[in-house]
mmCIF file of C-alpha atoms in Angstrom:
data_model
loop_
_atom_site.group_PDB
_atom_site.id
_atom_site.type_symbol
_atom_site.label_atom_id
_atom_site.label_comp_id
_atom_site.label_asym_id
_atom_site.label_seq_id
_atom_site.Cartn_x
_atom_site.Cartn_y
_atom_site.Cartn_z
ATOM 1 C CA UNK A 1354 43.174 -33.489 -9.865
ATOM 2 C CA UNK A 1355 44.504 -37.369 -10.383
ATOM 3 C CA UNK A 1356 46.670 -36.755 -7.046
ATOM 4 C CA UNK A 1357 44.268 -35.503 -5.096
ATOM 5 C CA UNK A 1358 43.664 -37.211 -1.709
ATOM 6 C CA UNK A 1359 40.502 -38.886 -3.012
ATOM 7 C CA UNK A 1360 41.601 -40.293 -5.862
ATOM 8 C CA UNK A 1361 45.240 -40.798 -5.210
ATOM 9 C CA UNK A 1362 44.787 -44.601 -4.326
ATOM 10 C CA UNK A 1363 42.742 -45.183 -7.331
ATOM 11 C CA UNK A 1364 45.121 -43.302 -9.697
ATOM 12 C CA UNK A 1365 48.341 -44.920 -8.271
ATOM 13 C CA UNK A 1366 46.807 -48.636 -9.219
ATOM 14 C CA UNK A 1367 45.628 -47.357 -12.725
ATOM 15 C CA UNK A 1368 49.277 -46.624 -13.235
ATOM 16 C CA UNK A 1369 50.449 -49.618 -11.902
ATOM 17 C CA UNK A 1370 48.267 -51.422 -13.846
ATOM 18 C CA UNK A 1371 49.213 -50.089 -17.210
ATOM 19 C CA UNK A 1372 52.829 -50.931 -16.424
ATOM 20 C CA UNK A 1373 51.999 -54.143 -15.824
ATOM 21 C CA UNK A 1374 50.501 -54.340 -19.432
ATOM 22 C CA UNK A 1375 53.544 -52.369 -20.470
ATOM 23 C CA UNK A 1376 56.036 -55.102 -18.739
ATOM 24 C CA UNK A 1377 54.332 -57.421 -20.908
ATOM 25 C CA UNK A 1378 54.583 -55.784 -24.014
ATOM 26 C CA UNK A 1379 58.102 -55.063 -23.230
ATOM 27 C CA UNK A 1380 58.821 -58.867 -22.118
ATOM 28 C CA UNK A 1381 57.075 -59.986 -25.549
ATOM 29 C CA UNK A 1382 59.243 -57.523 -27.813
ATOM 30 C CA UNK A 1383 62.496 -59.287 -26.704
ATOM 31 C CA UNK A 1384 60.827 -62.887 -28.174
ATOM 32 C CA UNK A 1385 63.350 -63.660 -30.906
ATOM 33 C CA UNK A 1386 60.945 -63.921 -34.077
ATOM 34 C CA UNK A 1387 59.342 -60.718 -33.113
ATOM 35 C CA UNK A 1388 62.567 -58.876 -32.653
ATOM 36 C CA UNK A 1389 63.493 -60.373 -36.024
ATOM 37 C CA UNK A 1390 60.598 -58.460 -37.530
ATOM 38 C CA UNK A 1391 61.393 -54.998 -36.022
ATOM 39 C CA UNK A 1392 58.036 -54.565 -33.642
ATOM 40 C CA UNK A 1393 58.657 -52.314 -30.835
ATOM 41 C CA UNK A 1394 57.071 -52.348 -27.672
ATOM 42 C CA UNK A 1395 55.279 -49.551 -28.337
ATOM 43 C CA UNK A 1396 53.115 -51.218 -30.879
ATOM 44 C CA UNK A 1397 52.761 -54.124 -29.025
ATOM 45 C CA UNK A 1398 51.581 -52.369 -25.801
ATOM 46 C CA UNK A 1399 48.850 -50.672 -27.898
ATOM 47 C CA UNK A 1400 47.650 -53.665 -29.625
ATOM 48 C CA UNK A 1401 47.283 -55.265 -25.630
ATOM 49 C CA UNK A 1402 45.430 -51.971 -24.603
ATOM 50 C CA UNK A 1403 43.065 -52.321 -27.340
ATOM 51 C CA UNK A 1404 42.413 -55.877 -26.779
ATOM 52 C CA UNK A 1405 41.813 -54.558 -22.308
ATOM 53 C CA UNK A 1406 39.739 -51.959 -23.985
ATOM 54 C CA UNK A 1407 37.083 -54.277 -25.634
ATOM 55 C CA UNK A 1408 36.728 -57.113 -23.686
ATOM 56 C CA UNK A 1409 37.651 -56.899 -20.142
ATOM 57 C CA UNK A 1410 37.447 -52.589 -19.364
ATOM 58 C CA UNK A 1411 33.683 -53.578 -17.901
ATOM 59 C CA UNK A 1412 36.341 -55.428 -14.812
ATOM 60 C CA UNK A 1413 38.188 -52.780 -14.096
ATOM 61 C CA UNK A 1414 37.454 -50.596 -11.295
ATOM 62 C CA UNK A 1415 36.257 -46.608 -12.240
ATOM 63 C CA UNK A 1416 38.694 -45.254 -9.925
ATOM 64 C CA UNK A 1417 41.739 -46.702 -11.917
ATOM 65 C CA UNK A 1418 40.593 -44.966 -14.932
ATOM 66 C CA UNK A 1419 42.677 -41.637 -13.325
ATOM 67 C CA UNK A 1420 45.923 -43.518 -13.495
ATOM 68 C CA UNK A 1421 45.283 -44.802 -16.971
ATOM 69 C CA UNK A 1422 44.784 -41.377 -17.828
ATOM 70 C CA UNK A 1423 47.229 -39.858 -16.541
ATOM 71 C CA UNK A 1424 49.799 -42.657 -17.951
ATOM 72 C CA UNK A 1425 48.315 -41.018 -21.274
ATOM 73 C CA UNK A 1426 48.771 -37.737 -20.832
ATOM 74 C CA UNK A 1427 51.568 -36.682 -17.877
ATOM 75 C CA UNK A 1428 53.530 -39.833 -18.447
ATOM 76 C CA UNK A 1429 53.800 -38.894 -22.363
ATOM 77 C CA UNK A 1430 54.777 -35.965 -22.500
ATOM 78 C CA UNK A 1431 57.345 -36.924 -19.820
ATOM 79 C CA UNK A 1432 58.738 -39.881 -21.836
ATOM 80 C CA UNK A 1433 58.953 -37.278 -24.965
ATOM 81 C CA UNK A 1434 61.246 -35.162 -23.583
ATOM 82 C CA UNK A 1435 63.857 -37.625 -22.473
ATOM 83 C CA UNK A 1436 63.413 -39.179 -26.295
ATOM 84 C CA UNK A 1437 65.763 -36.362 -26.853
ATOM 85 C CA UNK A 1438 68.660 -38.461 -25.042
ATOM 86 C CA UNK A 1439 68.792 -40.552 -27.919
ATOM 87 C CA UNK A 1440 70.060 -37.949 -30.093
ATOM 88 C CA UNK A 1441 72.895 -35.337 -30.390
ATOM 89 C CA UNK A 1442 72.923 -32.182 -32.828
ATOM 90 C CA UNK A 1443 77.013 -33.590 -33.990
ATOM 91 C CA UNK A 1444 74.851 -36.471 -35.339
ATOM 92 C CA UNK A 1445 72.777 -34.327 -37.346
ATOM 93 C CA UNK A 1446 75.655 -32.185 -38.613
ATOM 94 C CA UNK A 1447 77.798 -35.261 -39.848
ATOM 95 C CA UNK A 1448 74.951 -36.425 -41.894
ATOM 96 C CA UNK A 1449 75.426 -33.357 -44.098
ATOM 97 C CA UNK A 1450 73.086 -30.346 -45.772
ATOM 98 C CA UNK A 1451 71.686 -33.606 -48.123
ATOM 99 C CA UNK A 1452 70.381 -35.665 -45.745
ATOM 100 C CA UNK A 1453 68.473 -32.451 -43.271
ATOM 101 C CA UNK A 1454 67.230 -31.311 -46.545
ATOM 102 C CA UNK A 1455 65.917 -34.768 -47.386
ATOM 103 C CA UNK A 1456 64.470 -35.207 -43.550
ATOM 104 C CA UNK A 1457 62.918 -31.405 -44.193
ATOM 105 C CA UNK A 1458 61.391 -31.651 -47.488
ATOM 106 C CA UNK A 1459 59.759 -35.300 -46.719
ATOM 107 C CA UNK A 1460 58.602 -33.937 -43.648
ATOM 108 C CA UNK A 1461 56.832 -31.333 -44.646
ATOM 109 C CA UNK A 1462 55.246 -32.406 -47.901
ATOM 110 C CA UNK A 1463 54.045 -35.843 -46.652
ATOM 111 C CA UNK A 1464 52.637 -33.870 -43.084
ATOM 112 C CA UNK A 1465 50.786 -31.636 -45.577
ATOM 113 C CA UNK A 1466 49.537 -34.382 -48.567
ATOM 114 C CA UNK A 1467 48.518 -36.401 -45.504
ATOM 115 C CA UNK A 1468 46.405 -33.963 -44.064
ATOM 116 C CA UNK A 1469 45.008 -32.810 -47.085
ATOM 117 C CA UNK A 1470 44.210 -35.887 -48.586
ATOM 118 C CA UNK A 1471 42.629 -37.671 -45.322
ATOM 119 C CA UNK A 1472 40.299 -34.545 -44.484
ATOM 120 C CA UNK A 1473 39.914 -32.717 -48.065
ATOM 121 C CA UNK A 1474 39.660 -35.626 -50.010
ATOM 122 C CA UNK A 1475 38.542 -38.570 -47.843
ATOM 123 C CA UNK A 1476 36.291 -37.757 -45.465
ATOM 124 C CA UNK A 1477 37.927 -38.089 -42.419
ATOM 125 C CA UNK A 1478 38.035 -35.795 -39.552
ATOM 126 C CA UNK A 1479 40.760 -33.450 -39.332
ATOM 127 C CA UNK A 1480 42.511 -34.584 -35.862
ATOM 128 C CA UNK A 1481 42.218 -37.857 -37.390
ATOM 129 C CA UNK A 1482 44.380 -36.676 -40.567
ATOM 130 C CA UNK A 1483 46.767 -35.139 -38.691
ATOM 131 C CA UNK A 1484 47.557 -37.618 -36.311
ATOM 132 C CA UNK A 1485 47.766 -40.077 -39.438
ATOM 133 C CA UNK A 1486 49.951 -37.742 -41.318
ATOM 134 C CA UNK A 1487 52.397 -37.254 -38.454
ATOM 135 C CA UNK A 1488 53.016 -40.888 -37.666
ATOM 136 C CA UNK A 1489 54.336 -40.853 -41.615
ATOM 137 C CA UNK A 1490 55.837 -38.132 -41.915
ATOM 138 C CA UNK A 1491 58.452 -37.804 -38.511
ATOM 139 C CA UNK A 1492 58.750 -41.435 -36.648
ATOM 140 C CA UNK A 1493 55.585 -43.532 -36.337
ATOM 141 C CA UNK A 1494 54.044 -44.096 -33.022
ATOM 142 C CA UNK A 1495 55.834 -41.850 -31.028
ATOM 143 C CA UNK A 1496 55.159 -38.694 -33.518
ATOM 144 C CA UNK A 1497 51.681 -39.693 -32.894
ATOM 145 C CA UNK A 1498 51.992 -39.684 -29.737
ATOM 146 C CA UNK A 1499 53.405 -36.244 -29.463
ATOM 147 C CA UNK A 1500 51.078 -34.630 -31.647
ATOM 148 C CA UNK A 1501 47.866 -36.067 -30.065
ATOM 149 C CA UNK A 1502 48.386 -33.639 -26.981
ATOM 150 C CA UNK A 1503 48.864 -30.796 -28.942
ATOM 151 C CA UNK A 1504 45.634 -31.587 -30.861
ATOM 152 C CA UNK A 1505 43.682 -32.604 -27.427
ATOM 153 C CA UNK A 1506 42.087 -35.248 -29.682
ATOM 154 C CA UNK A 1507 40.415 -38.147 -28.356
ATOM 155 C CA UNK A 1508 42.598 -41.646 -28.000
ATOM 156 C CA UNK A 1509 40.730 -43.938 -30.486
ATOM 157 C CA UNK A 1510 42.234 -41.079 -33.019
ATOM 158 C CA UNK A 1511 45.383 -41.716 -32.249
ATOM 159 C CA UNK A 1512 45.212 -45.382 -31.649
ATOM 160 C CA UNK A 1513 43.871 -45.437 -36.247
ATOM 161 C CA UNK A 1514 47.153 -43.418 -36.525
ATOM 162 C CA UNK A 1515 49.156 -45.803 -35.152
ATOM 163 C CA UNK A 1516 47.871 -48.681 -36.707
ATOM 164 C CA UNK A 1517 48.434 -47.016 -40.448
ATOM 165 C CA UNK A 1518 52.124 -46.364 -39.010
ATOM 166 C CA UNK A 1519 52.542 -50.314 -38.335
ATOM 167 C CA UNK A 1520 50.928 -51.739 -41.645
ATOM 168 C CA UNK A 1521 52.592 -49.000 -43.818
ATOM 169 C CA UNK A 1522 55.934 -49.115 -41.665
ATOM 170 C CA UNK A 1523 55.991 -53.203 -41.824
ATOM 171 C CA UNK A 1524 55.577 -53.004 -45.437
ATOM 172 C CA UNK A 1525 58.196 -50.472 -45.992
ATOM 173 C CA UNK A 1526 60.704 -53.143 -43.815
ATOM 174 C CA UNK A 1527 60.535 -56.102 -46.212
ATOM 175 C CA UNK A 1528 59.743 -53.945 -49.553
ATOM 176 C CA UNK A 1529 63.093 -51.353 -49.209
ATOM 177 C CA UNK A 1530 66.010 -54.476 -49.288
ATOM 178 C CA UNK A 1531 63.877 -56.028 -52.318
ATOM 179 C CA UNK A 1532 64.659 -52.790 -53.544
ATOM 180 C CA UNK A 1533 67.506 -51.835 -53.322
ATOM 181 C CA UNK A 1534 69.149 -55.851 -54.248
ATOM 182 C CA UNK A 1535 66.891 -55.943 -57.061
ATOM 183 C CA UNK A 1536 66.688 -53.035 -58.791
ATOM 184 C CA UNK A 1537 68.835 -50.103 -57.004
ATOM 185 C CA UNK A 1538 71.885 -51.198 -56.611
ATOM 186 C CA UNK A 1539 72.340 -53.588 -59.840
ATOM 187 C CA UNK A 1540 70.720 -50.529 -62.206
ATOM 188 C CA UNK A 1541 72.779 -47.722 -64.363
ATOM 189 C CA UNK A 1542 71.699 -43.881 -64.289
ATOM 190 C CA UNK A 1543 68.882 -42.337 -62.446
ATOM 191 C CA UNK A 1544 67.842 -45.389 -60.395
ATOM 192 C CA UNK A 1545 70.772 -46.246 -59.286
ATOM 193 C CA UNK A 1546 71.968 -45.530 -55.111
ATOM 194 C CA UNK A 1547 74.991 -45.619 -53.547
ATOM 195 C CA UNK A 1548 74.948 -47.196 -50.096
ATOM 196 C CA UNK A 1549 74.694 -43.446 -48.406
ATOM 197 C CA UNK A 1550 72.161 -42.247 -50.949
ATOM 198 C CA UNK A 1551 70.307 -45.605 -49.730
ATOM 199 C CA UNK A 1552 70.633 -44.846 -46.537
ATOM 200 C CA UNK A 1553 69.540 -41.107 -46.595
ATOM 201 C CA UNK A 1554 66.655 -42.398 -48.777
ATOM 202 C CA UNK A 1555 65.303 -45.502 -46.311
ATOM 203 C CA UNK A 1556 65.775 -42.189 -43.295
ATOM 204 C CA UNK A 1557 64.169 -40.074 -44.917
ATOM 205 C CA UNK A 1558 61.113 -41.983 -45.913
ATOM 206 C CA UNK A 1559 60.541 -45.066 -43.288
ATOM 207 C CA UNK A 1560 58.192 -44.896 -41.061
ATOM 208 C CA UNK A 1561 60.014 -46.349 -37.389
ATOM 209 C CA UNK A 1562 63.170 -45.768 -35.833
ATOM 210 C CA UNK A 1563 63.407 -49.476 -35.364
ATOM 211 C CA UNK A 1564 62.045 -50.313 -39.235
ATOM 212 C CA UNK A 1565 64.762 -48.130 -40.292
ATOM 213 C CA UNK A 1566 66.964 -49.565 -38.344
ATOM 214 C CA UNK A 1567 66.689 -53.109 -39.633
ATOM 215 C CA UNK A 1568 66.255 -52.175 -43.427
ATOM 216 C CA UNK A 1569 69.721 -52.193 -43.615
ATOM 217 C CA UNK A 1570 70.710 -55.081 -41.706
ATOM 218 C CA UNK A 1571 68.590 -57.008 -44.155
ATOM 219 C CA UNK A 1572 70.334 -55.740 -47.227
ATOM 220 C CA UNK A 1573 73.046 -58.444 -47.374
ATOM 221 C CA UNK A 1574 76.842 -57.344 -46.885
ATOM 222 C CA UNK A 1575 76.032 -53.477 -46.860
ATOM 223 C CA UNK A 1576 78.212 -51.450 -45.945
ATOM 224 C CA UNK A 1577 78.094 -50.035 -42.826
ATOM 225 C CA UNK A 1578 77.804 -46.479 -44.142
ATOM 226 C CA UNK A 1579 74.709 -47.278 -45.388
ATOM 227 C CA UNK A 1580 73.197 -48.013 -41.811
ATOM 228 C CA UNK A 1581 74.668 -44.661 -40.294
ATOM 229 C CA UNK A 1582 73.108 -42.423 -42.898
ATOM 230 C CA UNK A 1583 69.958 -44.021 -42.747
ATOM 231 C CA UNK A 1584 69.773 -43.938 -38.843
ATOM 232 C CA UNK A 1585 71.030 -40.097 -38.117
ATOM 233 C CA UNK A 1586 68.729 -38.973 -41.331
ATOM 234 C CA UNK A 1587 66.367 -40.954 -38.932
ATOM 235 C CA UNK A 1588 66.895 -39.219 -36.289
ATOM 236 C CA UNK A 1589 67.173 -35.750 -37.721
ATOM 237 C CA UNK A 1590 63.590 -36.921 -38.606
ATOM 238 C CA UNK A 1591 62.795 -37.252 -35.085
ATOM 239 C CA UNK A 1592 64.223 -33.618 -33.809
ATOM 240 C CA UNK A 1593 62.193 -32.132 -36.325
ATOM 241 C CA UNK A 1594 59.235 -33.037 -34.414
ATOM 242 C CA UNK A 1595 59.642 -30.295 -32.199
ATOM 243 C CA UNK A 1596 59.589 -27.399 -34.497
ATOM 244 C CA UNK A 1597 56.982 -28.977 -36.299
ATOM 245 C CA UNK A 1598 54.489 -29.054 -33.246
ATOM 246 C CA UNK A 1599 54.975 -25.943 -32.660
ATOM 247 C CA UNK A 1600 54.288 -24.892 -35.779
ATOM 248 C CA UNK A 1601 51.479 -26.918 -35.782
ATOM 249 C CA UNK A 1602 49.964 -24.981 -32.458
ATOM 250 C CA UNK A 1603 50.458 -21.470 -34.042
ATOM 251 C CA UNK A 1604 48.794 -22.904 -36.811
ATOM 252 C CA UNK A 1605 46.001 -24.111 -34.907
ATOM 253 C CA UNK A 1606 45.466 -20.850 -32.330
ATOM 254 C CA UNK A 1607 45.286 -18.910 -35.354
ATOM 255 C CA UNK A 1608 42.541 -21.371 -37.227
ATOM 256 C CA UNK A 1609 40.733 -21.315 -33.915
ATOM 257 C CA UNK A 1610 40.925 -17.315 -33.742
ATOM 258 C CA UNK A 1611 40.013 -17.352 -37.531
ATOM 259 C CA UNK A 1612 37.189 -19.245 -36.830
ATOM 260 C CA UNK A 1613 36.353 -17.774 -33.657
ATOM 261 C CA UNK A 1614 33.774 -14.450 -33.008
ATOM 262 C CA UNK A 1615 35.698 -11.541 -33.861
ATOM 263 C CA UNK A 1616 37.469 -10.132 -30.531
ATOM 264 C CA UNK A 1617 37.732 -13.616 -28.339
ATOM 265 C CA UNK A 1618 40.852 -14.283 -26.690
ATOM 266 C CA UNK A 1619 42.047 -17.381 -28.189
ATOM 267 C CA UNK A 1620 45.112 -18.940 -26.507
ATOM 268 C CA UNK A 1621 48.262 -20.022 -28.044
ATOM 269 C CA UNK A 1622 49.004 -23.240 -28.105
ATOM 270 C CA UNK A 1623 52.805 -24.340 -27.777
ATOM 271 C CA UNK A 1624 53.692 -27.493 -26.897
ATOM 272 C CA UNK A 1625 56.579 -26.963 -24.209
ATOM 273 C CA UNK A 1626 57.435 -30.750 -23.775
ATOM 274 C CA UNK A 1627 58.608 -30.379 -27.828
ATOM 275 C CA UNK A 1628 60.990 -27.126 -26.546
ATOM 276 C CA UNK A 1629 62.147 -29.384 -23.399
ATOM 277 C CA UNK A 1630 63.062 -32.176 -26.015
ATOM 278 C CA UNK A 1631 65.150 -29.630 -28.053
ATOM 279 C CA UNK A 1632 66.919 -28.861 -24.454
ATOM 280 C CA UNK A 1633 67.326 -32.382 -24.097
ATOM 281 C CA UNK A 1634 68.682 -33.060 -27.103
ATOM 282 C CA UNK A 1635 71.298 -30.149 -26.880
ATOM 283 C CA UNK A 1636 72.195 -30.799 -23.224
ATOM 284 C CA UNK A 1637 73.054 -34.822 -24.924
ATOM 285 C CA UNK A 1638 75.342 -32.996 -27.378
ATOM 286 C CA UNK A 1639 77.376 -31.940 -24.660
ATOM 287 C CA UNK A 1640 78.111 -35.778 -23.679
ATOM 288 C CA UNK A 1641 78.074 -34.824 -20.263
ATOM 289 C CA UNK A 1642 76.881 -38.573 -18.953
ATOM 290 C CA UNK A 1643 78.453 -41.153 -19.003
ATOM 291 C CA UNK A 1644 77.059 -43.525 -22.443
ATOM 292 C CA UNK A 1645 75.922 -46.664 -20.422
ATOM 293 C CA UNK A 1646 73.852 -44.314 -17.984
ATOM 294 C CA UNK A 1647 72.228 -42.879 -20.950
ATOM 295 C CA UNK A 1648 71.771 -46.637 -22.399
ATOM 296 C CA UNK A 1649 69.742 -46.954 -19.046
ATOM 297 C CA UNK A 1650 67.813 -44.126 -19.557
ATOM 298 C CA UNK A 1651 66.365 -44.407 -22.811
ATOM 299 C CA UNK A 1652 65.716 -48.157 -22.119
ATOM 300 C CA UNK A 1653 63.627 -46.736 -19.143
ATOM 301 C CA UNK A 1654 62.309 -43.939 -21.612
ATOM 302 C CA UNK A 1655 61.068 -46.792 -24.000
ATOM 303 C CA UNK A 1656 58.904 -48.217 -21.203
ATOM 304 C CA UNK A 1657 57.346 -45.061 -20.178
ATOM 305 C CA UNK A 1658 57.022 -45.203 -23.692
ATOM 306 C CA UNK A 1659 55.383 -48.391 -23.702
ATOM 307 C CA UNK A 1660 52.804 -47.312 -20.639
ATOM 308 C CA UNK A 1661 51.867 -44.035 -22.662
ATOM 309 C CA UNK A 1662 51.008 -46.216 -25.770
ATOM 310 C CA UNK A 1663 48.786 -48.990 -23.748
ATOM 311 C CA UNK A 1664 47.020 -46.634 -21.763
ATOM 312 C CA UNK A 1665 46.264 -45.017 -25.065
ATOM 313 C CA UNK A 1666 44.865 -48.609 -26.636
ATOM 314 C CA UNK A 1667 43.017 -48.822 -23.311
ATOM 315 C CA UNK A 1668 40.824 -46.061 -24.325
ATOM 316 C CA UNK A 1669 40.111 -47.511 -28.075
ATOM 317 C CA UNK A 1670 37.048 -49.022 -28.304
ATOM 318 C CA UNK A 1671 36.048 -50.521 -31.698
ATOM 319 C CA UNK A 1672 32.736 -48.735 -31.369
ATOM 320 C CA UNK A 1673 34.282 -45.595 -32.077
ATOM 321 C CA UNK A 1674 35.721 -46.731 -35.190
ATOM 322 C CA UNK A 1675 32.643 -47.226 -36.938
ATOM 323 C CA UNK A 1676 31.513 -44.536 -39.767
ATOM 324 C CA UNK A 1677 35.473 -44.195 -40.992
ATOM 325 C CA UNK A 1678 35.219 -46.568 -43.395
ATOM 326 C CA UNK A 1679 38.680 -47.479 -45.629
ATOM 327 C CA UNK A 1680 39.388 -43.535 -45.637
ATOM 328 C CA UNK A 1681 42.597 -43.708 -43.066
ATOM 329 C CA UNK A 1682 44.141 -46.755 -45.077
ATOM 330 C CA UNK A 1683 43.602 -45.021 -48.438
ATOM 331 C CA UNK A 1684 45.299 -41.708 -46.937
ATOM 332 C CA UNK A 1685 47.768 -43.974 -45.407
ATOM 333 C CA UNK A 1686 48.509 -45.917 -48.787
ATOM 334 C CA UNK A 1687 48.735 -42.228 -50.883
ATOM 335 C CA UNK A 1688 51.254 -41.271 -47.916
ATOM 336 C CA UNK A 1689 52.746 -44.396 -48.827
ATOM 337 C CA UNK A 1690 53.284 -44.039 -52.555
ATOM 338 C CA UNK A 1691 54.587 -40.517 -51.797
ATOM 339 C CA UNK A 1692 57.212 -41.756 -49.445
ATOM 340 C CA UNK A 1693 58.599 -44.565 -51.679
ATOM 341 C CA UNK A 1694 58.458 -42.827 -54.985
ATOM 342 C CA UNK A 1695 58.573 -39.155 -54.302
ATOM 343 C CA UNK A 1696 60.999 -39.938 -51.058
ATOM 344 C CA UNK A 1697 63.237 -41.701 -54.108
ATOM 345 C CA UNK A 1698 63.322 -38.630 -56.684
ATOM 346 C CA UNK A 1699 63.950 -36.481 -54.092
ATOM 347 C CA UNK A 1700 66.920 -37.881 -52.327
ATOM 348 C CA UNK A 1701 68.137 -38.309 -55.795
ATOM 349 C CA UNK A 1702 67.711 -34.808 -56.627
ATOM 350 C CA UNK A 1703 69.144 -33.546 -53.502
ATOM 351 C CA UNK A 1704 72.087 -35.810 -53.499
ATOM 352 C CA UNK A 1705 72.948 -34.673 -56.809
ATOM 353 C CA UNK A 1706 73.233 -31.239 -56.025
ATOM 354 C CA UNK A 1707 75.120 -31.704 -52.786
#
């Protein structure tokens, strides 16, 4: 147990040593030119954990690795359920039938092409394509965060995920206002958006909260209709998570049973912190605290955040990532194309109808 009396020292200064890392990360995501290109300090907490992990983890002392564990695990699934007080279910209803059906249909076929492609196609392990595919399909680091429990895969897994979500999600920051200036919003017929089509579209498709979130702010003198769409398509995005991990645990207690000698017990796995999130997000709806106490709360949620993410670099060693080759960039990039060009016809298709 990491609180036990023996280890309770030990795991206490693992902890506070991964919010020390996460302090940094947090204190470097407020620099002005990273702000300006929309890194959170999420990524930038794992990129410092992986940089502990392989060159100074022979320093540390054995007994802190409880604390960095446990910042992993506890303090994740802990930080996920208080992501729901960044939403509200009247946010998801104004948005409209288009852009749910938009966050649904992306969803699901890019979870799904993801993992098929990345373990069918390329090689790669199946945790592996998973984890990838849920970073691209729901909201980047923290969806991979959220699945990795419910997988019980091993952190240099999720640590590739993440790093597909950054390249693919920094790309998708300076390549949707080129877009839209230069092609979208000039063109006649089928290519053309309006600024809430845009929005549902750059929602529905990009990778980060925070990269959606500065899309439009970089599309000069859009309206700011365009921003709300793309931010509560976003975020209808990010409540989806929940019924999609626990989906994805009936899915995998019946593989296992499948698989499994005929009789054996096999136990379902549900991810409860994904149900609590749900509560979370409904009890929000209710507007029951005050707004600048729940400012303070997901600012505190976004560090614990932070600490989950570089305790999860902490246990990435480049060693492990030997033997994978290009195959989680190439499932990344097909992800990718699907998201931008399929993301596209179907918002289009959608928005047409309603």
């Amino acid at each position: 147990m990491p609180f036990s009396p023996q280890k309770r020292k030990g795991t206490m200064s693992g902890i506070l040593f991964v919010a020390i890392f996460a302090a940094a990360a947090t204190f470097i995501s407020d620099f002005p030119a990273v702000k300006a290109l929309g890194i959170s300090p999420l990524v930038i907490g794992i990129v410092i954990g992986i940089f502990y992990a392989n060159t100074l983890h022979n320093q540390t002392p054995e007994a802190w690795q409880g604390g960095i564990t446990f910042s992993a695990k506890k303090i994740l699934r802990f930080a996920i359920v208080f992501y729901g007080f960044r939403l509200t279910f009247q946010e998801i209803i104004d948005v409209g039938l288009a852009g749910f059906l938009v966050s649904l249909i992306m969803l699901a076929s890019t979870f799904i092409l993801g993992t098929w492609l990345g373990h069918k196609i390329f090689g790669m392990e199946k945790d592996t394509s998973m984890l990838t595919a849920s970073g691209a399909s729901v909201c980047g680091a923290a969806a991979v965060l959220a699945t990795e429990p419910v997988l019980k895969s091993e952190e240099y897994k999720a640590a590739i995920a993440v790093s597909m979500v950054v390249l693919f999600g920094t790309i998708s920051m300076f390549l949707y206002p080129v877009l839209y200036t230069a092609i979208i919003e000039p063109a006649a017929g089928f290519l053309h958006m309006t600024a809430k089509e845009f929005g549902i579209y750059v929602g529905g498709t990009i990778h980060e909260v925070a990269q959606v979130v500065a899309v439009p702010a970089s599309v000069p003198g859009s309206p700011k209709e365009m921003a709300d769409a793309a931010v509560i398509v976003k975020m209808t995005r990010v409540i989806m998570i929940a019924p999609m991990l626990i989906i994805l645990g009936i899915y995998l207690s019946y593989s296992a049973k499948k698989e499994g000698a005929a009789g054996e017990k096999v136990k379902l796995v549900i991810p409860w912190f994904a149900v609590y999130f749900i509560g979370v997000a409904g009890f929000n709806s209710l507007h029951l605290v005050p707004a600048d106490i729940v400012n303070i709360i997901n600012e505190i949620d976004t560090f614990l955040l932070t600490m989950a993410m570089t305790a999860l670099g902490m246990g990435t060693r480049f060693a492990k990532f030997k033997g994978l080759g290009l195959a989680p960039v190439y499932t990344a990039s097909a992800m990718f194309v699907w998201l931008v060009v399929g993301g596209f016809i179907v918002t289009k298709a959608v928005c047409s109808v309603f």
